[in-house]
Each structure stands twice: as C-alpha cells, then as structure tokens.
Coordinates of C-alpha atoms in Angstrom, one line a residue:
M103 CA -146.3 78.8 -16.9
A104 CA -147.9 82.3 -16.8
T105 CA -146.4 85.2 -14.8
I106 CA -148.3 87.7 -12.8
K107 CA -146.7 91.0 -12.0
H108 CA -147.8 93.0 -9.0
Y109 CA -148.4 96.8 -9.2
P110 CA -150.4 99.1 -6.8
W111 CA -154.1 98.5 -7.3
V112 CA -153.5 96.5 -10.6
R113 CA -151.8 93.3 -11.8
Q114 CA -150.3 92.4 -15.1
F115 CA -150.7 88.9 -16.5
L116 CA -148.3 87.4 -19.0
G117 CA -149.4 84.1 -20.5
S118 CA -147.5 81.2 -22.0
A119 CA -147.9 79.3 -25.3
S120 CA -149.0 76.0 -23.6
E121 CA -151.7 77.3 -21.3
Y122 CA -155.2 78.5 -22.0
V123 CA -156.1 81.4 -19.7
V124 CA -159.6 82.3 -18.7
H125 CA -160.1 85.8 -17.1
L126 CA -163.4 86.2 -15.3
S127 CA -164.2 89.7 -14.1
N128 CA -167.4 90.0 -12.0
G129 CA -168.4 86.6 -13.3
S130 CA -168.0 87.4 -17.0
V131 CA -165.3 86.3 -19.3
R132 CA -163.1 89.2 -20.1
H133 CA -160.0 87.5 -21.7
E134 CA -159.4 84.0 -22.9
G135 CA -156.9 82.2 -25.1
V136 CA -153.2 81.1 -25.3
G137 CA -150.4 83.5 -24.8
Q138 CA -152.6 86.3 -23.5
A139 CA -151.2 89.5 -21.8
F140 CA -153.5 91.9 -20.0
W141 CA -154.0 94.1 -17.0
F142 CA -156.6 93.2 -14.4
R143 CA -157.9 94.4 -11.0
P144 CA -157.2 91.8 -8.3
D145 CA -160.3 92.6 -6.3
I146 CA -162.8 91.7 -9.0
S147 CA -160.8 89.1 -11.1
V148 CA -160.4 85.4 -11.2
L149 CA -157.8 83.7 -13.4
S150 CA -157.8 80.1 -14.5
E151 CA -155.1 78.2 -16.6
V152 CA -156.1 75.1 -18.5
P153 CA -153.5 73.1 -20.3
A154 CA -153.7 73.6 -24.1
T155 CA -151.5 70.7 -25.0
D156 CA -152.3 67.0 -25.2
Q157 CA -152.0 65.2 -21.8
E158 CA -150.7 61.7 -21.1
L159 CA -152.3 59.9 -18.1
P160 CA -150.7 56.6 -17.1
V161 CA -153.2 54.3 -15.3
L162 CA -152.3 51.2 -13.4
F163 CA -154.9 49.2 -11.6
H164 CA -155.9 45.6 -10.7
A165 CA -158.9 43.5 -11.8
I166 CA -160.3 40.1 -11.0
T167 CA -160.9 37.5 -13.7
R168 CA -163.8 35.2 -13.9
D169 CA -161.8 32.4 -12.3
Q170 CA -160.9 34.7 -9.4
Q171 CA -157.4 35.5 -10.4
D172 CA -155.9 39.0 -9.9
V173 CA -154.3 40.7 -12.9
S174 CA -152.7 44.1 -13.2
V175 CA -153.6 46.3 -16.2
Q176 CA -151.2 49.0 -17.3
T177 CA -152.7 51.6 -19.7
S178 CA -152.0 55.1 -20.9
V179 CA -154.8 57.6 -21.9
T180 CA -154.1 60.6 -24.1
Y181 CA -156.6 63.5 -23.7
R182 CA -157.0 67.2 -24.2
F183 CA -159.4 69.9 -23.1
G184 CA -161.6 70.6 -26.1
D185 CA -163.5 73.4 -24.2
P186 CA -161.1 75.1 -21.8
V187 CA -163.7 77.6 -20.6
L188 CA -166.1 74.7 -19.7
A189 CA -163.2 72.8 -18.0
S190 CA -162.2 75.9 -16.0
R191 CA -165.8 76.1 -14.7
R192 CA -166.2 72.4 -13.9
L193 CA -162.7 71.8 -12.5
D194 CA -160.3 73.8 -10.3
F195 CA -157.6 75.4 -12.5
G196 CA -157.6 78.7 -10.7
I197 CA -154.2 80.5 -10.4
F198 CA -155.5 83.8 -8.9
P199 CA -156.5 84.5 -6.3
V200 CA -154.7 81.7 -4.4
T201 CA -156.7 80.6 -1.3
Q202 CA -153.5 79.6 0.6
A203 CA -150.0 80.6 0.1
G204 CA -148.3 78.4 -2.4
Q205 CA -151.3 76.1 -3.0
E206 CA -151.7 75.0 -6.6
A207 CA -154.9 74.2 -8.4
S208 CA -156.1 70.6 -8.2
G209 CA -157.7 70.5 -11.7
R210 CA -155.0 68.1 -13.1
Q211 CA -155.5 65.7 -10.2
Q212 CA -159.3 65.8 -10.7
V213 CA -158.9 65.0 -14.4
G214 CA -156.6 62.1 -13.5
A215 CA -159.0 60.7 -11.0
I216 CA -162.0 61.0 -13.4
V217 CA -160.2 59.5 -16.4
G218 CA -158.5 56.8 -14.3
Q219 CA -161.7 55.8 -12.6
L220 CA -163.6 55.6 -15.9
A221 CA -160.8 53.5 -17.5
Q222 CA -160.6 51.2 -14.5
S223 CA -164.4 50.7 -14.4
L224 CA -164.5 49.7 -18.1
T225 CA -161.5 47.4 -17.7
V226 CA -162.8 45.7 -14.5
D227 CA -166.1 45.0 -16.2
L228 CA -164.4 43.4 -19.1
I229 CA -161.8 41.4 -17.2
A230 CA -164.6 40.0 -15.0
T231 CA -166.0 38.2 -18.0
L232 CA -162.7 36.6 -19.0
D233 CA -160.7 33.7 -17.6
L234 CA -157.1 34.2 -16.7
A235 CA -155.9 32.4 -19.8
E236 CA -158.2 34.5 -22.0
A237 CA -157.1 37.7 -20.3
L238 CA -153.5 37.0 -20.8
E239 CA -153.9 35.8 -24.3
S240 CA -156.3 38.4 -25.8
G241 CA -156.8 40.8 -22.9
I242 CA -154.7 43.7 -24.4
G243 CA -156.8 44.0 -27.5
R244 CA -160.1 43.6 -25.7
V245 CA -159.2 46.2 -23.1
R246 CA -158.1 48.6 -25.8
T247 CA -161.5 48.1 -27.5
A248 CA -163.4 48.6 -24.3
L249 CA -161.5 51.8 -23.4
G250 CA -162.4 53.2 -26.7
A251 CA -165.8 54.0 -25.1
L252 CA -164.1 56.7 -23.0
G253 CA -164.6 59.2 -25.8
D254 CA -168.3 58.8 -25.6
D255 CA -168.6 59.1 -21.8
P256 CA -171.1 61.9 -21.0
R257 CA -169.2 63.0 -17.9
L258 CA -166.0 63.7 -19.9
A259 CA -168.0 65.5 -22.5
A260 CA -169.7 67.6 -19.8
T261 CA -166.3 68.5 -18.4
G262 CA -164.9 69.6 -21.8
I263 CA -162.4 66.6 -22.0
E264 CA -161.8 64.8 -25.3
V265 CA -160.0 61.4 -25.3
L266 CA -157.6 61.2 -28.2
G267 CA -156.3 57.7 -27.7
V268 CA -155.8 54.7 -25.4
R269 CA -152.8 52.4 -25.2
V270 CA -152.8 49.1 -23.2
L271 CA -149.3 48.3 -22.3
A272 CA -149.6 45.1 -20.3
V273 CA -152.0 42.7 -18.7
R274 CA -150.1 40.6 -16.1
P275 CA -151.1 38.2 -13.4
E276 CA -149.6 38.0 -9.9
G277 CA -146.0 37.2 -9.5
D278 CA -146.5 33.6 -8.3
V279 CA -149.0 32.9 -11.0
E280 CA -146.9 34.5 -13.6
K281 CA -143.9 32.4 -12.5
A282 CA -146.0 29.2 -12.6
L283 CA -147.3 30.1 -16.0
R284 CA -143.8 30.8 -17.3
T285 CA -142.5 27.5 -15.9
P286 CA -144.0 25.2 -18.7
V287 CA -142.8 27.6 -21.4
R288 CA -139.4 27.9 -19.7
E289 CA -139.2 24.1 -19.5
R290 CA -140.2 23.8 -23.1
L291 CA -137.7 26.4 -24.2
Q292 CA -135.1 24.7 -22.0
S293 CA -136.0 21.3 -23.5
E294 CA -135.7 22.8 -27.0
A295 CA -132.4 24.4 -26.0
D296 CA -131.1 21.0 -24.6
R297 CA -132.3 19.3 -27.8
A298 CA -130.6 21.9 -29.9
T299 CA -127.5 21.4 -27.8
Y300 CA -127.6 17.6 -28.2
E301 CA -128.3 17.9 -31.9
R302 CA -125.4 20.3 -32.2
R303 CA -123.2 17.9 -30.2
A304 CA -124.4 15.0 -32.4
V305 CA -123.7 16.9 -35.5
A306 CA -120.2 17.8 -34.1
V307 CA -119.6 14.1 -33.2
E308 CA -120.8 13.1 -36.7
R309 CA -118.5 15.6 -38.3
E310 CA -115.6 14.4 -36.2
R311 CA -116.4 10.8 -37.2
K312 CA -116.4 11.8 -40.8
I313 CA -113.2 13.7 -40.4
A314 CA -111.6 10.6 -38.7
E315 CA -113.0 8.4 -41.4
N316 CA -111.5 10.7 -44.1
E317 CA -108.2 10.8 -42.3
L318 CA -108.2 6.9 -42.0
A319 CA -109.2 6.6 -45.7
S320 CA -106.4 9.0 -46.5
Q321 CA -103.9 7.0 -44.5
I322 CA -105.2 3.7 -46.2
E323 CA -104.9 5.3 -49.6
L324 CA -101.4 6.6 -48.7
A325 CA -100.4 3.1 -47.5
S326 CA -101.8 1.5 -50.6
R327 CA -99.9 3.9 -52.8
R328 CA -96.8 3.4 -50.8
E329 CA -97.2 -0.4 -51.3
Q330 CA -97.6 0.1 -55.0
L331 CA -94.6 2.4 -55.0
V332 CA -92.5 -0.2 -53.2
A333 CA -93.7 -3.0 -55.5
Q334 CA -93.0 -0.8 -58.5
E335 CA -89.5 0.1 -57.2
G336 CA -88.9 -3.6 -56.5
A337 CA -90.0 -4.6 -60.0
N338 CA -87.9 -1.8 -61.5
Q339 CA -84.9 -2.9 -59.5
R340 CA -85.5 -6.6 -60.4
R341 CA -85.9 -5.6 -64.1
E342 CA -82.8 -3.5 -63.9
A343 CA -80.9 -6.4 -62.3
E344 CA -82.2 -8.7 -65.0
E345 CA -81.3 -6.3 -67.7
T346 CA -77.8 -5.8 -66.2
A347 CA -77.3 -9.6 -65.9
A348 CA -78.5 -10.1 -69.5
A349 CA -76.1 -7.3 -70.6
A350 CA -73.3 -8.9 -68.6
L351 CA -74.1 -12.3 -70.1
V352 CA -74.1 -10.9 -73.6
S353 CA -70.8 -9.1 -72.8
A354 CA -69.3 -12.3 -71.3
K355 CA -70.4 -14.3 -74.4
S356 CA -69.0 -11.7 -76.6
D357 CA -65.7 -11.7 -74.7
A358 CA -65.6 -15.5 -74.7
E359 CA -66.3 -15.6 -78.4
R360 CA -63.7 -12.9 -79.0
H361 CA -61.1 -14.8 -76.9
E362 CA -62.0 -18.0 -78.6
I363 CA -61.5 -16.4 -82.0
A364 CA -58.3 -14.8 -80.8
A365 CA -57.1 -18.2 -79.4
T366 CA -58.1 -20.0 -82.6
A367 CA -56.2 -17.4 -84.7
E368 CA -53.2 -17.5 -82.4
A369 CA -53.3 -21.4 -82.4
A370 CA -53.4 -21.3 -86.2
A371 CA -50.6 -18.8 -86.3
V372 CA -48.5 -20.9 -83.9
R373 CA -49.3 -24.0 -85.8
Q374 CA -48.3 -22.4 -89.1
L375 CA -45.1 -21.0 -87.5
G376 CA -44.4 -24.4 -86.1
E377 CA -45.0 -26.0 -89.4
A378 CA -42.8 -23.4 -91.0
A379 CA -40.1 -23.9 -88.4
A380 CA -40.4 -27.6 -88.7
A381 CA -40.1 -27.4 -92.4
K382 CA -37.1 -25.1 -92.0
E383 CA -35.5 -27.5 -89.6
A384 CA -36.2 -30.4 -91.9
A385 CA -34.6 -28.5 -94.8
L386 CA -31.7 -27.6 -92.6
M387 CA -31.2 -31.2 -91.5
E388 CA -31.4 -32.3 -95.0
V389 CA -28.7 -29.8 -96.0
Y390 CA -26.6 -30.5 -92.9
A391 CA -26.7 -34.2 -93.8
N392 CA -25.0 -33.5 -97.1
V393 CA -22.2 -31.2 -95.8
G394 CA -19.0 -32.1 -94.1
R395 CA -18.1 -31.9 -90.5
D396 CA -16.0 -28.8 -91.1
V397 CA -18.9 -26.9 -92.5
L398 CA -21.0 -27.9 -89.6
T399 CA -18.3 -26.7 -87.3
A400 CA -18.0 -23.5 -89.1
L401 CA -21.7 -23.0 -89.0
A402 CA -21.8 -23.8 -85.3
L403 CA -19.0 -21.3 -84.6
R404 CA -20.9 -18.7 -86.6
D405 CA -24.0 -19.3 -84.6
A406 CA -22.1 -19.3 -81.3
A407 CA -20.0 -16.2 -82.2
P408 CA -22.7 -13.6 -81.3
R409 CA -23.1 -15.3 -77.9
L410 CA -19.3 -15.5 -77.1
P411 CA -17.6 -12.7 -75.0
N412 CA -15.5 -10.2 -76.9
I413 CA -11.9 -11.4 -77.5
G414 CA -9.4 -8.6 -77.0
S415 CA -6.3 -10.5 -78.3
L416 CA -5.7 -13.9 -79.9
T417 CA -2.4 -15.8 -79.4
V418 CA -1.6 -18.2 -82.2
T419 CA 0.9 -20.9 -81.1
P420 CA 2.9 -23.1 -83.4
D421 CA 1.0 -26.1 -82.2
L422 CA -2.3 -24.6 -83.3
V423 CA -0.9 -23.6 -86.7
S424 CA 0.6 -27.0 -87.2
G425 CA -2.6 -28.7 -86.3
L426 CA -4.6 -26.5 -88.6
L427 CA -2.1 -27.1 -91.4
G428 CA -2.2 -30.8 -90.9
A429 CA -5.9 -30.8 -90.9
L430 CA -5.9 -28.8 -94.1
T431 CA -3.4 -31.0 -95.7
N432 CA -5.4 -34.1 -94.9
R433 CA -8.5 -32.4 -96.2
T434 CA -6.8 -31.6 -99.5
G435 CA -5.4 -35.1 -100.0
E436 CA -8.8 -36.6 -99.4
S437 CA -10.3 -34.3 -101.8
T438 CA -7.7 -35.2 -104.5
S439 CA -8.1 -38.9 -104.0
D440 CA -11.8 -38.6 -104.2
A441 CA -11.5 -36.7 -107.5
A442 CA -9.1 -39.2 -109.2
P443 CA -11.4 -42.2 -109.1
A444 CA -14.2 -40.1 -110.3
A445 CA -12.2 -39.1 -113.3
G446 CA -11.2 -42.6 -114.1
R447 CA -14.8 -43.6 -114.1

C-alpha cells in the first residue's frame, strides 16, 4: 500500500508495485501508474489507488429451479481493472483526501457488488429454466457457460473492469433435499458393499471348504499309503517267514540226510567190526578147540594178568611145587604114551 509523508504545505507520495495511482490536480491527471513517487499540494490534489493485480471474487447465492427447489451456487470470478483511470472516476478508490478519519475507499466493495449481482442475475435466469435433477447433473457446466457473458457486459466495460475467468465450484440443493437425494445412492452403495462383503465371505467359505477338502484328501491319501505300507510290510514279513521256514526245512533235510548218511556209515562200520570180531572169535574158538587145557589156562592167566593187582612177594610152598611137578609128570607121561602108538602105526 502507498505511503504519504506529510511536510509543511506539501506532501510526498510513495507508491507500491501492486497499486495503480491516479493523481488529479485541479481536475487534470498529473501522475498515473504503478510505483509512482511524487510531491503534491494537498489543497488542490486528489489521489486514487486502483489495484493493478488480478482480483478474485468469491460469490455465493441461491437460485430457484423450475420445479421450485432452492439450490445454492458457489462461484469465483477473476477480474482486473483494464482502465484504472476510468475505474477511479467511476468508483471510489480515493486515498487522499480522506473524508473521515480512518475511512477507507469503498471501490473494492462496489466492484464486488457489481460483479456479484451480474453473476447472480445470469445464474438465476439459467437455473430457473432447469429442473433440480438437471441443475445438479449439468448445472456446473451450464452456469459456467452462462457466466462467460460477464466479459461482454456493458456496465463492466464502462467501469473499466475486464473479466478474466469464471469458475463454478458447486451447485447444491438444500440440506434435507441433498440428504434425500443421497439416500438412494447411499443405499445402493451400501447394498453393493454388503454384496461385496457377502461375496468375500462366500469366497472365504469356499476357500475354507477347498482347504478342508484338500486336508481330507491328504489324510485319505496318507491313510491309503499307510495301508499299503502295512500290507507291504506284512507281505514282506510273511515272505521273510516263508523264506526262513524254507531255509530251515532245507537245513533240517540236509542235517537229516547228513545224520542218515553218518548213521549208515557208522552202522556199516559197526557191522564190519562186528563181522571182523565174530570172525576173530570164530577163529579163536577154532584154535582154542584144538589146544589143551593147560594152554587155555595159560592164555586165561595172560589175559587176566593185566587186570590183577600187583604182587609184591610170592611164597612157594612144597605142596604147590609137588602139585606142579606131579601135574608136569603126568603131562609128560601122557605125551610119551601118545607118541608110542603113533610110532608103531
């Protein structure tokens, strides 16, 4: 904002980069522009400051649709002062002299009222031709198109105002109507949400069922394989038992045949030994039959001698010697008598 310095009989004005100053002296323009600095006499001078930047004007108003429904329209109009000198003459932007202490110029409020009333007039005329549903559905675009005519309004052109752009932010009905209109959509969305929830639950249940079926199938497969394993183990054990029994049978047959062969051989050996012993005894008997009693006695004594206890001393009595001599004499005489007849023959 500009600064005015006070000196005796004169004043100094120091402008800013965002304000267009218009200096009138005795009704004639002495200085104008942005960022001006000059001296002026307060008794013959009038200063006005017009904004040199683009201005944003939010406008909110109500309109009635064709079916008698109230809607609120929220817009924003961007404008600037194309002819600041003309605007300073048509509107109050004066900053010196000030009529009352501290009172500001009302040019901005005047511009807001003018632009706002023009925008509201165009919008109300358009909304009056639309039903509520049409206004809510396509009202933003139609209102934007209708407000484009602000740039051609002769009053704004006569005031030095140029409209740069118009934005329509919202076209909304009353609160109760808006709530009623939202209810079907909300219900539909809720229904879709519920359906999505049910479908998600159904999918979850289906997945759980598939998981349970897979687990059951796995258990059945494990049980079947366990049954096959048990059957195979039983068959293996049975086969092992059969093989063991067959091996034992073969071993038993082999042992029996071996024992039979050994018994046969032993029996043959015993039989041969018996026959040899019998032949020996027969031969001995035949020999013993042809020898005398004395020889037999001597042989018996010889065979019994190893079994008799040891004799430490032997006492020979006369009776024993006489008996032996008598026996010997008789033996000799018999032998001689036997020999004589043989010689005579």
